[in-house]
mmCIF file of C-alpha atoms and ligand atoms in Angstrom:
data_model
loop_
_atom_site.group_PDB
_atom_site.id
_atom_site.type_symbol
_atom_site.label_atom_id
_atom_site.label_comp_id
_atom_site.label_asym_id
_atom_site.label_seq_id
_atom_site.Cartn_x
_atom_site.Cartn_y
_atom_site.Cartn_z
ATOM 1 C CA MET A 1374 -31.426 56.627 16.250
ATOM 2 C CA PHE A 1375 -29.939 53.124 16.277
ATOM 3 C CA GLU A 1376 -28.990 53.236 19.974
ATOM 4 C CA ARG A 1377 -31.993 51.087 20.877
ATOM 5 C CA VAL A 1378 -30.877 48.246 18.618
ATOM 6 C CA GLU A 1379 -29.770 45.243 20.619
ATOM 7 C CA TYR A 1380 -26.631 43.211 20.000
ATOM 8 C CA TYR A 1381 -27.090 39.892 18.136
ATOM 9 C CA PRO A 1382 -24.732 37.295 19.596
ATOM 10 C CA GLY A 1383 -24.842 35.167 16.416
ATOM 11 C CA ASP A 1384 -26.418 31.826 15.587
ATOM 12 C CA PRO A 1385 -25.286 28.794 17.620
ATOM 13 C CA ILE A 1386 -25.075 26.633 14.460
ATOM 14 C CA LEU A 1387 -24.310 28.973 11.549
ATOM 15 C CA GLY A 1388 -21.871 30.989 13.706
ATOM 16 C CA LEU A 1389 -19.627 27.921 14.033
ATOM 17 C CA LYS A 1390 -18.611 28.235 10.395
ATOM 18 C CA GLU A 1391 -17.037 31.647 11.061
ATOM 19 C CA LYS A 1392 -15.117 30.265 14.038
ATOM 20 C CA PHE A 1393 -13.974 27.287 11.983
ATOM 21 C CA VAL A 1394 -12.801 29.451 9.077
ATOM 22 C CA ALA A 1395 -10.882 31.742 11.465
ATOM 23 C CA ASP A 1396 -9.111 28.793 13.164
ATOM 24 C CA THR A 1397 -5.492 28.376 11.986
ATOM 25 C CA ASN A 1398 -5.121 24.765 13.210
ATOM 26 C CA PRO A 1399 -4.105 22.745 10.094
ATOM 27 C CA ASN A 1400 -5.979 19.697 11.436
ATOM 28 C CA LYS A 1401 -9.251 21.521 12.104
ATOM 29 C CA VAL A 1402 -12.518 19.637 11.494
ATOM 30 C CA ASN A 1403 -15.987 21.128 11.047
ATOM 31 C CA LEU A 1404 -18.649 18.896 12.611
ATOM 32 C CA GLY A 1405 -21.027 21.764 13.315
ATOM 33 C CA VAL A 1406 -23.578 22.665 10.670
ATOM 34 C CA GLY A 1407 -25.683 19.867 9.157
ATOM 35 C CA VAL A 1408 -23.935 19.579 5.826
ATOM 36 C CA TYR A 1409 -22.805 16.387 4.079
ATOM 37 C CA TYR A 1410 -19.160 16.320 3.020
ATOM 38 C CA ASP A 1411 -17.814 13.440 0.952
ATOM 39 C CA GLU A 1412 -14.881 11.116 1.705
ATOM 40 C CA ALA A 1413 -12.495 13.809 0.378
ATOM 41 C CA GLY A 1414 -14.013 16.365 2.771
ATOM 42 C CA LYS A 1415 -15.662 18.233 -0.113
ATOM 43 C CA LEU A 1416 -19.235 19.424 -0.547
ATOM 44 C CA PRO A 1417 -20.465 17.201 -3.383
ATOM 45 C CA VAL A 1418 -22.310 18.267 -6.507
ATOM 46 C CA LEU A 1419 -24.562 15.294 -7.245
ATOM 47 C CA GLU A 1420 -24.239 13.765 -10.733
ATOM 48 C CA CYS A 1421 -27.991 14.126 -11.308
ATOM 49 C CA VAL A 1422 -27.689 17.827 -10.425
ATOM 50 C CA LYS A 1423 -24.806 18.275 -12.906
ATOM 51 C CA THR A 1424 -27.029 16.885 -15.673
ATOM 52 C CA ALA A 1425 -29.877 19.186 -14.642
ATOM 53 C CA GLU A 1426 -27.507 22.178 -14.629
ATOM 54 C CA GLN A 1427 -26.370 21.321 -18.173
ATOM 55 C CA ARG A 1428 -29.970 21.214 -19.335
ATOM 56 C CA ILE A 1429 -30.685 24.569 -17.671
ATOM 57 C CA ALA A 1430 -27.597 26.159 -19.239
ATOM 58 C CA ASP A 1431 -28.248 24.972 -22.766
ATOM 59 C CA PRO A 1432 -29.793 27.149 -24.006
ATOM 60 C CA ILE A 1433 -29.554 29.869 -21.378
ATOM 61 C CA SER A 1434 -33.143 30.973 -21.023
ATOM 62 C CA PRO A 1435 -34.901 34.140 -19.786
ATOM 63 C CA ARG A 1436 -35.719 34.447 -16.076
ATOM 64 C CA PRO A 1437 -39.338 35.511 -15.634
ATOM 65 C CA TYR A 1438 -40.949 35.844 -12.198
ATOM 66 C CA LEU A 1439 -42.202 32.482 -11.016
ATOM 67 C CA PRO A 1440 -45.759 32.148 -9.730
ATOM 68 C CA MET A 1441 -46.044 32.881 -5.989
ATOM 69 C CA GLU A 1442 -46.298 29.122 -5.339
ATOM 70 C CA GLY A 1443 -43.231 28.221 -7.436
ATOM 71 C CA LEU A 1444 -42.797 25.902 -10.408
ATOM 72 C CA PRO A 1445 -45.480 23.233 -10.968
ATOM 73 C CA GLY A 1446 -42.783 20.540 -11.428
ATOM 74 C CA HIS A 1447 -41.117 21.504 -8.143
ATOM 75 C CA ARG A 1448 -44.424 21.311 -6.276
ATOM 76 C CA LYS A 1449 -45.311 17.985 -7.904
ATOM 77 C CA ALA A 1450 -41.903 16.642 -6.854
ATOM 78 C CA CYS A 1451 -42.521 17.580 -3.214
ATOM 79 C CA GLN A 1452 -45.958 15.991 -3.259
ATOM 80 C CA GLU A 1453 -44.925 12.717 -4.857
ATOM 81 C CA LEU A 1454 -41.891 12.276 -2.625
ATOM 82 C CA LEU A 1455 -43.843 12.901 0.540
ATOM 83 C CA PHE A 1456 -47.178 11.283 -0.195
ATOM 84 C CA GLY A 1457 -46.358 8.743 -2.957
ATOM 85 C CA LYS A 1458 -46.816 8.977 -6.716
ATOM 86 C CA ASP A 1459 -50.180 7.203 -6.722
ATOM 87 C CA SER A 1460 -51.482 8.526 -3.447
ATOM 88 C CA LYS A 1461 -55.218 8.967 -3.075
ATOM 89 C CA VAL A 1462 -54.874 12.305 -1.336
ATOM 90 C CA LEU A 1463 -53.110 13.736 -4.404
ATOM 91 C CA GLN A 1464 -55.699 12.293 -6.777
ATOM 92 C CA GLU A 1465 -58.389 13.886 -4.633
ATOM 93 C CA LYS A 1466 -56.522 17.231 -4.822
ATOM 94 C CA ARG A 1467 -56.580 17.614 -1.055
ATOM 95 C CA VAL A 1468 -52.984 18.850 -0.719
ATOM 96 C CA ALA A 1469 -52.043 22.524 -1.033
ATOM 97 C CA THR A 1470 -48.325 22.688 -1.866
ATOM 98 C CA ILE A 1471 -46.069 25.641 -2.470
ATOM 99 C CA ALA A 1472 -42.371 25.595 -3.325
ATOM 100 C CA SER A 1473 -40.490 27.281 -0.495
ATOM 101 C CA VAL A 1474 -37.236 29.084 0.154
ATOM 102 C CA GLY A 1475 -35.557 26.105 1.830
ATOM 103 C CA GLY A 1476 -37.064 24.194 4.738
ATOM 104 C CA SER A 1477 -36.890 27.321 6.889
ATOM 105 C CA GLY A 1478 -39.001 29.225 4.356
ATOM 106 C CA ALA A 1479 -41.627 26.487 4.518
ATOM 107 C CA LEU A 1480 -41.668 26.650 8.320
ATOM 108 C CA LYS A 1481 -41.994 30.438 8.194
ATOM 109 C CA ILE A 1482 -44.945 30.440 5.777
ATOM 110 C CA GLY A 1483 -46.571 27.640 7.826
ATOM 111 C CA ALA A 1484 -46.029 29.542 11.071
ATOM 112 C CA GLU A 1485 -47.547 32.709 9.580
ATOM 113 C CA PHE A 1486 -50.546 30.693 8.399
ATOM 114 C CA ILE A 1487 -51.035 29.235 11.875
ATOM 115 C CA ASN A 1488 -50.731 32.641 13.507
ATOM 116 C CA GLU A 1489 -53.362 34.043 11.191
ATOM 117 C CA TRP A 1490 -55.916 31.227 11.122
ATOM 118 C CA TYR A 1491 -55.311 29.587 14.510
ATOM 119 C CA PRO A 1492 -54.421 32.627 16.668
ATOM 120 C CA ASP A 1493 -55.126 30.746 19.921
ATOM 121 C CA SER A 1494 -52.865 27.797 19.101
ATOM 122 C CA LYS A 1495 -49.537 27.190 20.766
ATOM 123 C CA ALA A 1496 -46.723 25.320 19.026
ATOM 124 C CA TYR A 1497 -44.867 22.529 20.847
ATOM 125 C CA VAL A 1498 -41.363 21.421 19.932
ATOM 126 C CA SER A 1499 -39.382 18.427 21.137
ATOM 127 C CA ASP A 1500 -36.946 18.944 23.993
ATOM 128 C CA PRO A 1501 -34.421 19.414 22.443
ATOM 129 C CA THR A 1502 -35.121 20.497 18.871
ATOM 130 C CA TRP A 1503 -33.444 22.424 16.071
ATOM 131 C CA GLY A 1504 -33.195 25.957 17.521
ATOM 132 C CA ASN A 1505 -34.685 27.633 14.460
ATOM 133 C CA HIS A 1506 -38.022 25.871 15.038
ATOM 134 C CA ILE A 1507 -38.428 27.949 18.173
ATOM 135 C CA SER A 1508 -37.190 31.197 16.594
ATOM 136 C CA ILE A 1509 -39.340 30.924 13.477
ATOM 137 C CA PHE A 1510 -42.612 30.232 15.294
ATOM 138 C CA GLU A 1511 -41.981 32.805 18.022
ATOM 139 C CA TYR A 1512 -41.061 35.416 15.417
ATOM 140 C CA SER A 1513 -44.421 34.705 13.757
ATOM 141 C CA ASN A 1514 -46.111 35.380 17.124
ATOM 142 C CA VAL A 1515 -46.995 31.751 17.779
ATOM 143 C CA PRO A 1516 -46.159 30.946 21.431
ATOM 144 C CA VAL A 1517 -43.751 27.996 21.684
ATOM 145 C CA ALA A 1518 -43.263 25.454 24.485
ATOM 146 C CA LYS A 1519 -41.419 22.126 24.705
ATOM 147 C CA TYR A 1520 -42.656 18.542 24.944
ATOM 148 C CA PRO A 1521 -40.561 15.807 26.635
ATOM 149 C CA TYR A 1522 -38.466 13.897 24.096
ATOM 150 C CA TYR A 1523 -34.868 12.909 24.730
ATOM 151 C CA ASP A 1524 -33.849 10.778 27.693
ATOM 152 C CA LYS A 1525 -30.138 11.267 28.190
ATOM 153 C CA SER A 1526 -29.798 8.426 30.669
ATOM 154 C CA THR A 1527 -31.109 5.799 28.224
ATOM 155 C CA ASN A 1528 -30.343 7.580 24.940
ATOM 156 C CA SER A 1529 -33.925 7.025 23.854
ATOM 157 C CA VAL A 1530 -37.252 8.803 23.664
ATOM 158 C CA LYS A 1531 -39.187 9.528 26.882
ATOM 159 C CA PHE A 1532 -42.088 7.958 25.085
ATOM 160 C CA ASP A 1533 -44.654 7.502 27.869
ATOM 161 C CA GLU A 1534 -43.952 10.944 29.274
ATOM 162 C CA MET A 1535 -44.240 12.506 25.825
ATOM 163 C CA VAL A 1536 -47.556 10.818 25.043
ATOM 164 C CA ALA A 1537 -48.981 11.720 28.468
ATOM 165 C CA PHE A 1538 -47.964 15.326 27.815
ATOM 166 C CA PHE A 1539 -49.648 15.383 24.394
ATOM 167 C CA LYS A 1540 -52.892 14.310 26.098
ATOM 168 C CA THR A 1541 -52.866 17.500 28.203
ATOM 169 C CA LEU A 1542 -52.788 19.864 25.191
ATOM 170 C CA ASN A 1543 -55.676 21.879 23.790
ATOM 171 C CA LYS A 1544 -57.520 21.283 20.534
ATOM 172 C CA ASN A 1545 -55.643 22.837 17.581
ATOM 173 C CA ASP A 1546 -52.338 23.079 19.406
ATOM 174 C CA VAL A 1547 -49.540 22.431 16.932
ATOM 175 C CA LEU A 1548 -46.977 19.648 17.380
ATOM 176 C CA ILE A 1549 -43.748 20.115 15.472
ATOM 177 C CA LEU A 1550 -42.510 16.609 14.727
ATOM 178 C CA HIS A 1551 -39.447 15.166 12.974
ATOM 179 C CA PRO A 1552 -40.574 12.208 10.799
ATOM 180 C CA CYS A 1553 -36.978 10.923 10.487
ATOM 181 C CA CYS A 1554 -33.388 11.740 11.516
ATOM 182 C CA HIS A 1555 -34.344 13.842 14.540
ATOM 183 C CA ASN A 1556 -32.332 17.042 14.747
ATOM 184 C CA PRO A 1557 -30.325 17.262 17.010
ATOM 185 C CA THR A 1558 -30.524 13.857 18.762
ATOM 186 C CA GLY A 1559 -30.664 11.376 15.866
ATOM 187 C CA ILE A 1560 -33.202 9.374 17.922
ATOM 188 C CA ASP A 1561 -36.387 8.570 16.009
ATOM 189 C CA LEU A 1562 -39.729 7.051 16.933
ATOM 190 C CA THR A 1563 -40.441 3.491 15.812
ATOM 191 C CA GLN A 1564 -43.404 2.879 13.513
ATOM 192 C CA ASP A 1565 -45.420 1.505 16.457
ATOM 193 C CA GLN A 1566 -44.638 4.616 18.447
ATOM 194 C CA TRP A 1567 -45.758 6.816 15.539
ATOM 195 C CA ASP A 1568 -49.046 4.878 15.410
ATOM 196 C CA THR A 1569 -49.651 5.674 19.086
ATOM 197 C CA VAL A 1570 -48.695 9.344 18.736
ATOM 198 C CA LEU A 1571 -50.914 9.831 15.687
ATOM 199 C CA GLU A 1572 -53.846 8.198 17.487
ATOM 200 C CA VAL A 1573 -53.420 10.670 20.377
ATOM 201 C CA ILE A 1574 -53.197 13.546 17.880
ATOM 202 C CA LYS A 1575 -56.452 12.370 16.325
ATOM 203 C CA GLN A 1576 -58.298 11.944 19.619
ATOM 204 C CA HIS A 1577 -57.167 15.297 21.005
ATOM 205 C CA GLU A 1578 -57.583 17.137 17.690
ATOM 206 C CA LEU A 1579 -54.017 18.447 17.666
ATOM 207 C CA ILE A 1580 -52.359 19.717 14.475
ATOM 208 C CA PRO A 1581 -49.265 17.793 13.377
ATOM 209 C CA PHE A 1582 -46.591 19.866 11.633
ATOM 210 C CA MET A 1583 -43.972 17.475 10.282
ATOM 211 C CA ASP A 1584 -40.630 18.941 9.343
ATOM 212 C CA ILE A 1585 -38.577 16.626 7.127
ATOM 213 C CA ALA A 1586 -35.111 17.761 6.041
ATOM 214 C CA TYR A 1587 -33.360 14.384 5.746
ATOM 215 C CA GLN A 1588 -35.586 12.126 3.613
ATOM 216 C CA GLY A 1589 -33.416 9.232 2.418
ATOM 217 C CA PHE A 1590 -30.750 9.612 5.106
ATOM 218 C CA GLY A 1591 -32.542 7.479 7.706
ATOM 219 C CA GLU A 1592 -33.682 4.097 6.375
ATOM 220 C CA ASP A 1593 -34.924 4.793 2.850
ATOM 221 C CA MET A 1594 -37.138 7.185 0.892
ATOM 222 C CA GLU A 1595 -40.350 5.347 1.830
ATOM 223 C CA SER A 1596 -39.700 4.362 5.468
ATOM 224 C CA ASP A 1597 -38.532 7.881 6.279
ATOM 225 C CA VAL A 1598 -41.989 9.259 5.468
ATOM 226 C CA TYR A 1599 -43.905 6.563 7.360
ATOM 227 C CA ALA A 1600 -45.379 9.069 9.839
ATOM 228 C CA ILE A 1601 -46.512 11.429 7.069
ATOM 229 C CA ARG A 1602 -48.262 8.747 5.047
ATOM 230 C CA LYS A 1603 -49.819 7.172 8.113
ATOM 231 C CA ALA A 1604 -51.213 10.566 9.217
ATOM 232 C CA VAL A 1605 -52.713 10.993 5.746
ATOM 233 C CA ASP A 1606 -54.221 7.465 5.832
ATOM 234 C CA MET A 1607 -55.815 8.331 9.165
ATOM 235 C CA GLY A 1608 -57.448 11.411 7.623
ATOM 236 C CA LEU A 1609 -55.587 13.886 9.827
ATOM 237 C CA PRO A 1610 -55.106 17.504 8.797
ATOM 238 C CA LEU A 1611 -51.372 17.904 8.374
ATOM 239 C CA PHE A 1612 -48.628 20.416 7.631
ATOM 240 C CA VAL A 1613 -45.390 19.146 6.079
ATOM 241 C CA SER A 1614 -42.300 21.247 5.477
ATOM 242 C CA ASN A 1615 -39.598 19.580 3.412
ATOM 243 C CA SER A 1616 -36.107 20.558 2.357
ATOM 244 C CA PHE A 1617 -33.884 19.564 -0.569
ATOM 245 C CA SER A 1618 -30.786 21.173 0.966
ATOM 246 C CA LYS A 1619 -29.267 17.902 2.170
ATOM 247 C CA ASN A 1620 -30.666 15.231 -0.124
ATOM 248 C CA LEU A 1621 -29.927 17.202 -3.327
ATOM 249 C CA SER A 1622 -26.847 18.854 -1.786
ATOM 250 C CA LEU A 1623 -28.369 22.203 -2.829
ATOM 251 C CA TYR A 1624 -27.877 24.113 0.420
ATOM 252 C CA GLY A 1625 -27.373 27.566 -1.093
ATOM 253 C CA GLU A 1626 -30.176 27.249 -3.631
ATOM 254 C CA ARG A 1627 -32.770 27.278 -0.813
ATOM 255 C CA VAL A 1628 -35.225 24.730 -2.176
ATOM 256 C CA GLY A 1629 -37.999 23.075 -0.208
ATOM 257 C CA GLY A 1630 -41.754 22.901 0.026
ATOM 258 C CA LEU A 1631 -44.737 23.394 2.277
ATOM 259 C CA SER A 1632 -47.689 21.050 1.933
ATOM 260 C CA VAL A 1633 -50.967 21.285 3.813
ATOM 261 C CA VAL A 1634 -53.236 18.239 3.713
ATOM 262 C CA CYS A 1635 -56.905 19.258 3.950
ATOM 263 C CA PRO A 1636 -60.180 17.325 4.341
ATOM 264 C CA THR A 1637 -61.548 18.393 0.930
ATOM 265 C CA ALA A 1638 -60.318 19.746 -2.409
ATOM 266 C CA GLU A 1639 -62.359 22.905 -1.860
ATOM 267 C CA LEU A 1640 -60.596 23.620 1.445
ATOM 268 C CA ALA A 1641 -57.205 22.801 -0.071
ATOM 269 C CA ASP A 1642 -57.927 25.408 -2.715
ATOM 270 C CA ARG A 1643 -58.674 28.048 -0.095
ATOM 271 C CA VAL A 1644 -55.598 27.148 1.948
ATOM 272 C CA PHE A 1645 -53.504 27.298 -1.221
ATOM 273 C CA GLY A 1646 -54.756 30.838 -1.904
ATOM 274 C CA GLN A 1647 -53.803 31.953 1.593
ATOM 275 C CA LEU A 1648 -50.338 30.399 1.226
ATOM 276 C CA GLN A 1649 -49.903 32.303 -2.047
ATOM 277 C CA PHE A 1650 -50.982 35.527 -0.314
ATOM 278 C CA THR A 1651 -48.530 34.933 2.553
ATOM 279 C CA VAL A 1652 -45.723 34.394 0.053
ATOM 280 C CA ARG A 1653 -46.695 37.538 -1.839
ATOM 281 C CA ARG A 1654 -46.427 39.749 1.229
ATOM 282 C CA THR A 1655 -43.300 38.024 2.523
ATOM 283 C CA TYR A 1656 -40.983 37.699 -0.515
ATOM 284 C CA SER A 1657 -43.386 37.848 -3.473
ATOM 285 C CA ASN A 1658 -42.281 34.697 -5.298
ATOM 286 C CA PRO A 1659 -39.456 32.179 -5.007
ATOM 287 C CA PRO A 1660 -36.132 32.196 -6.899
ATOM 288 C CA SER A 1661 -36.118 29.931 -9.933
ATOM 289 C CA HIS A 1662 -32.740 28.228 -10.351
ATOM 290 C CA GLY A 1663 -33.013 25.618 -7.594
ATOM 291 C CA GLY A 1664 -36.654 25.024 -8.484
ATOM 292 C CA HIS A 1665 -35.653 24.101 -12.034
ATOM 293 C CA ILE A 1666 -33.078 21.625 -10.729
ATOM 294 C CA VAL A 1667 -35.681 19.953 -8.501
ATOM 295 C CA ASP A 1668 -38.147 19.860 -11.384
ATOM 296 C CA ILE A 1669 -35.658 18.296 -13.823
ATOM 297 C CA VAL A 1670 -34.191 15.693 -11.452
ATOM 298 C CA MET A 1671 -37.412 14.549 -9.825
ATOM 299 C CA ASN A 1672 -39.548 14.404 -12.959
ATOM 300 C CA ASP A 1673 -37.146 12.426 -15.139
ATOM 301 C CA ASP A 1674 -37.253 8.691 -14.344
ATOM 302 C CA ALA A 1675 -33.560 8.060 -15.053
ATOM 303 C CA LEU A 1676 -32.355 11.108 -13.111
ATOM 304 C CA TYR A 1677 -34.674 10.305 -10.226
ATOM 305 C CA LYS A 1678 -33.257 6.790 -10.015
ATOM 306 C CA GLN A 1679 -29.735 8.139 -10.143
ATOM 307 C CA TRP A 1680 -30.598 10.655 -7.404
ATOM 308 C CA VAL A 1681 -31.959 7.974 -5.052
ATOM 309 C CA GLY A 1682 -28.729 5.998 -5.530
ATOM 310 C CA GLU A 1683 -26.657 9.073 -4.739
ATOM 311 C CA VAL A 1684 -28.646 9.789 -1.559
ATOM 312 C CA TYR A 1685 -28.239 6.181 -0.409
ATOM 313 C CA ALA A 1686 -24.491 6.399 -1.033
ATOM 314 C CA MET A 1687 -24.344 9.466 1.263
ATOM 315 C CA ARG A 1688 -26.459 7.642 3.851
ATOM 316 C CA ASP A 1689 -24.221 4.575 3.729
ATOM 317 C CA ARG A 1690 -21.022 6.592 4.086
ATOM 318 C CA ILE A 1691 -22.424 8.283 7.203
ATOM 319 C CA LYS A 1692 -23.350 4.877 8.632
ATOM 320 C CA ALA A 1693 -19.820 3.604 7.936
ATOM 321 C CA MET A 1694 -18.365 6.630 9.751
ATOM 322 C CA ARG A 1695 -20.606 5.933 12.743
ATOM 323 C CA LEU A 1696 -19.314 2.348 12.941
ATOM 324 C CA LYS A 1697 -15.700 3.398 12.554
ATOM 325 C CA LEU A 1698 -15.894 6.137 15.201
ATOM 326 C CA LYS A 1699 -17.602 3.733 17.576
ATOM 327 C CA SER A 1700 -14.952 1.050 17.183
ATOM 328 C CA VAL A 1701 -12.054 3.497 17.612
ATOM 329 C CA LEU A 1702 -13.605 5.069 20.714
ATOM 330 C CA GLU A 1703 -14.459 1.667 22.238
ATOM 331 C CA ALA A 1704 -10.863 0.594 21.820
ATOM 332 C CA LYS A 1705 -9.628 3.766 23.508
ATOM 333 C CA ILE A 1706 -12.157 3.927 26.360
ATOM 334 C CA PRO A 1707 -13.382 0.336 26.880
ATOM 335 C CA ASP A 1708 -15.411 1.110 30.009
ATOM 336 C CA ARG A 1709 -17.630 3.630 28.239
ATOM 337 C CA ASN A 1710 -20.673 2.826 26.098
ATOM 338 C CA PHE A 1711 -20.645 4.291 22.582
ATOM 339 C CA ASP A 1712 -23.663 2.388 21.226
ATOM 340 C CA TYR A 1713 -25.420 5.709 20.668
ATOM 341 C CA LEU A 1714 -23.185 6.307 17.666
ATOM 342 C CA THR A 1715 -24.824 3.511 15.716
ATOM 343 C CA THR A 1716 -28.354 3.603 17.145
ATOM 344 C CA GLN A 1717 -28.867 7.266 16.217
ATOM 345 C CA ASN A 1718 -30.008 8.028 12.652
ATOM 346 C CA GLY A 1719 -29.156 10.575 10.005
ATOM 347 C CA MET A 1720 -26.443 13.200 9.965
ATOM 348 C CA PHE A 1721 -26.286 13.892 13.678
ATOM 349 C CA SER A 1722 -25.051 12.243 16.837
ATOM 350 C CA PHE A 1723 -25.874 13.638 20.232
ATOM 351 C CA THR A 1724 -22.569 12.833 21.912
ATOM 352 C CA GLY A 1725 -23.412 13.762 25.494
ATOM 353 C CA LEU A 1726 -20.223 15.859 25.790
ATOM 354 C CA THR A 1727 -20.535 18.747 28.246
ATOM 355 C CA PRO A 1728 -20.369 22.322 26.894
ATOM 356 C CA GLU A 1729 -16.895 22.542 28.487
ATOM 357 C CA GLN A 1730 -15.738 19.417 26.644
ATOM 358 C CA VAL A 1731 -17.153 20.786 23.380
ATOM 359 C CA GLU A 1732 -15.249 24.015 23.988
ATOM 360 C CA ARG A 1733 -12.015 22.126 24.691
ATOM 361 C CA LEU A 1734 -12.398 20.257 21.405
ATOM 362 C CA ALA A 1735 -12.637 23.572 19.571
ATOM 363 C CA LYS A 1736 -9.882 25.383 21.445
ATOM 364 C CA GLU A 1737 -7.293 22.598 21.721
ATOM 365 C CA PHE A 1738 -8.018 20.520 18.633
ATOM 366 C CA GLY A 1739 -9.884 22.793 16.198
ATOM 367 C CA ILE A 1740 -12.846 20.377 16.196
ATOM 368 C CA TYR A 1741 -16.156 22.206 16.029
ATOM 369 C CA MET A 1742 -19.537 20.824 17.080
ATOM 370 C CA VAL A 1743 -22.686 22.490 18.431
ATOM 371 C CA SER A 1744 -22.498 23.392 22.145
ATOM 372 C CA ASN A 1745 -25.437 21.072 22.928
ATOM 373 C CA SER A 1746 -22.991 18.234 21.967
ATOM 374 C CA ARG A 1747 -24.467 17.614 18.494
ATOM 375 C CA MET A 1748 -21.870 16.284 16.086
ATOM 376 C CA CYS A 1749 -22.413 16.224 12.324
ATOM 377 C CA VAL A 1750 -21.135 12.723 11.522
ATOM 378 C CA ALA A 1751 -21.254 13.617 7.810
ATOM 379 C CA GLY A 1752 -18.139 15.776 8.352
ATOM 380 C CA LEU A 1753 -16.030 12.716 9.233
ATOM 381 C CA ASN A 1754 -13.874 10.879 6.695
ATOM 382 C CA SER A 1755 -11.018 8.367 6.819
ATOM 383 C CA SER A 1756 -8.449 11.181 6.967
ATOM 384 C CA ASN A 1757 -9.864 12.942 10.039
ATOM 385 C CA ILE A 1758 -11.672 10.218 11.971
ATOM 386 C CA ASP A 1759 -8.669 9.041 14.035
ATOM 387 C CA TYR A 1760 -7.811 12.632 14.906
ATOM 388 C CA VAL A 1761 -11.412 13.278 16.037
ATOM 389 C CA ALA A 1762 -11.599 9.999 17.978
ATOM 390 C CA ASN A 1763 -8.293 10.696 19.757
ATOM 391 C CA ALA A 1764 -9.412 14.195 20.677
ATOM 392 C CA MET A 1765 -12.788 12.963 21.928
ATOM 393 C CA ALA A 1766 -11.081 10.281 23.992
ATOM 394 C CA GLU A 1767 -8.754 12.915 25.414
ATOM 395 C CA VAL A 1768 -11.536 15.251 26.586
ATOM 396 C CA LEU A 1769 -13.677 12.372 27.835
ATOM 397 C CA LYS A 1770 -10.889 10.937 30.003
ATOM 398 C CA ASP A 1771 -10.378 14.101 32.085
HETATM 399 C C1 LMR B 3115 -28.412 22.264 10.892
HETATM 400 O O1 LMR B 3115 -29.211 21.890 11.742
HETATM 401 O O2 LMR B 3115 -27.194 22.330 11.089
HETATM 402 C C2 LMR B 3115 -28.898 22.612 9.511
HETATM 403 O O3 LMR B 3115 -30.265 22.382 9.420
HETATM 404 C C3 LMR B 3115 -28.483 23.945 9.052
HETATM 405 C C4 LMR B 3115 -29.155 25.081 9.778
HETATM 406 O O4 LMR B 3115 -29.704 25.953 9.093
HETATM 407 O O5 LMR B 3115 -29.129 25.133 11.014
#
């Protein structure tokens, strides 16, 4: 009876971990999945998270079901981070927010909502984008197509082409946008460019769906949500999925949120009910441990302050690694331009290596990155950076 089941070739990002673990090269380096490792090459537990864990463990408390929408303190944390503590839209109760099972869970619930209430809408993703954007929306029966984004020749955004394309779309088509630290290219829009894009969205009555997984890793907590807050100021309807995987280093806890900004409190209430219903028939209600950590860290002034400092320290270490890799590669291959390493933002660098060069790095050097040439810069440290730079120089020379 299972003969009809098709073979799954594995995930292009998550599958790299298995290959990396199986590799016996003692110098192997994992620059595949978007995970921040510290200077010692270890996955950090943030100090603010340790304090939250101690509070959760003492005393060990019962584990009831959470409400379908998650813990109130988790939802409040998402809202205040994204929209601002004193934001008018929160005071007016125009935002429906649920806690989600990671950023992917937020995208899934959002995609299901769009399929149900906007069945004629298509979703548009940047070319390229994070592959799971496409899978999640298609699997929720929302047709997906690409909009022009990355210009390889200039290592920048094909801005005019992208905006012209947006103008051809139909009312209520959904644009999946990355407010900061674009995954996989690391190339973001400037604030002026966001203003233009949001104006086009408004005129053509498109639906922005902003997916933010790296708040704090770009410029800072506030600048990284410029596009979200500007869209709200302009009165646009808006979906925002956010993740705490990276900025709380809570990957396995699966904590995030989905927020839908509505024109009135009454509509937000209705949307909220439908989000609850979608959660109920998908996984019933979210797990509680990660939600408690978010609640404790984000709603305690001292822990929040400590958290922001810890995120900025991660951001700064990534920036230092970008500079270092650039200078080593420039010294080795002086006739090649490596400016992209420092102009791109966040965890990722789109290196422009060919799939063959990426494969050589894995086979000959045990260095793993995504086949589209995306490197997770957060996997570099002072012990492996020369090895990686030498290997890159080697494959680039041939
Ligand atoms: C990534 O892009 O590597 C991360 O967002 C992890 C994932 O789930 O793909």
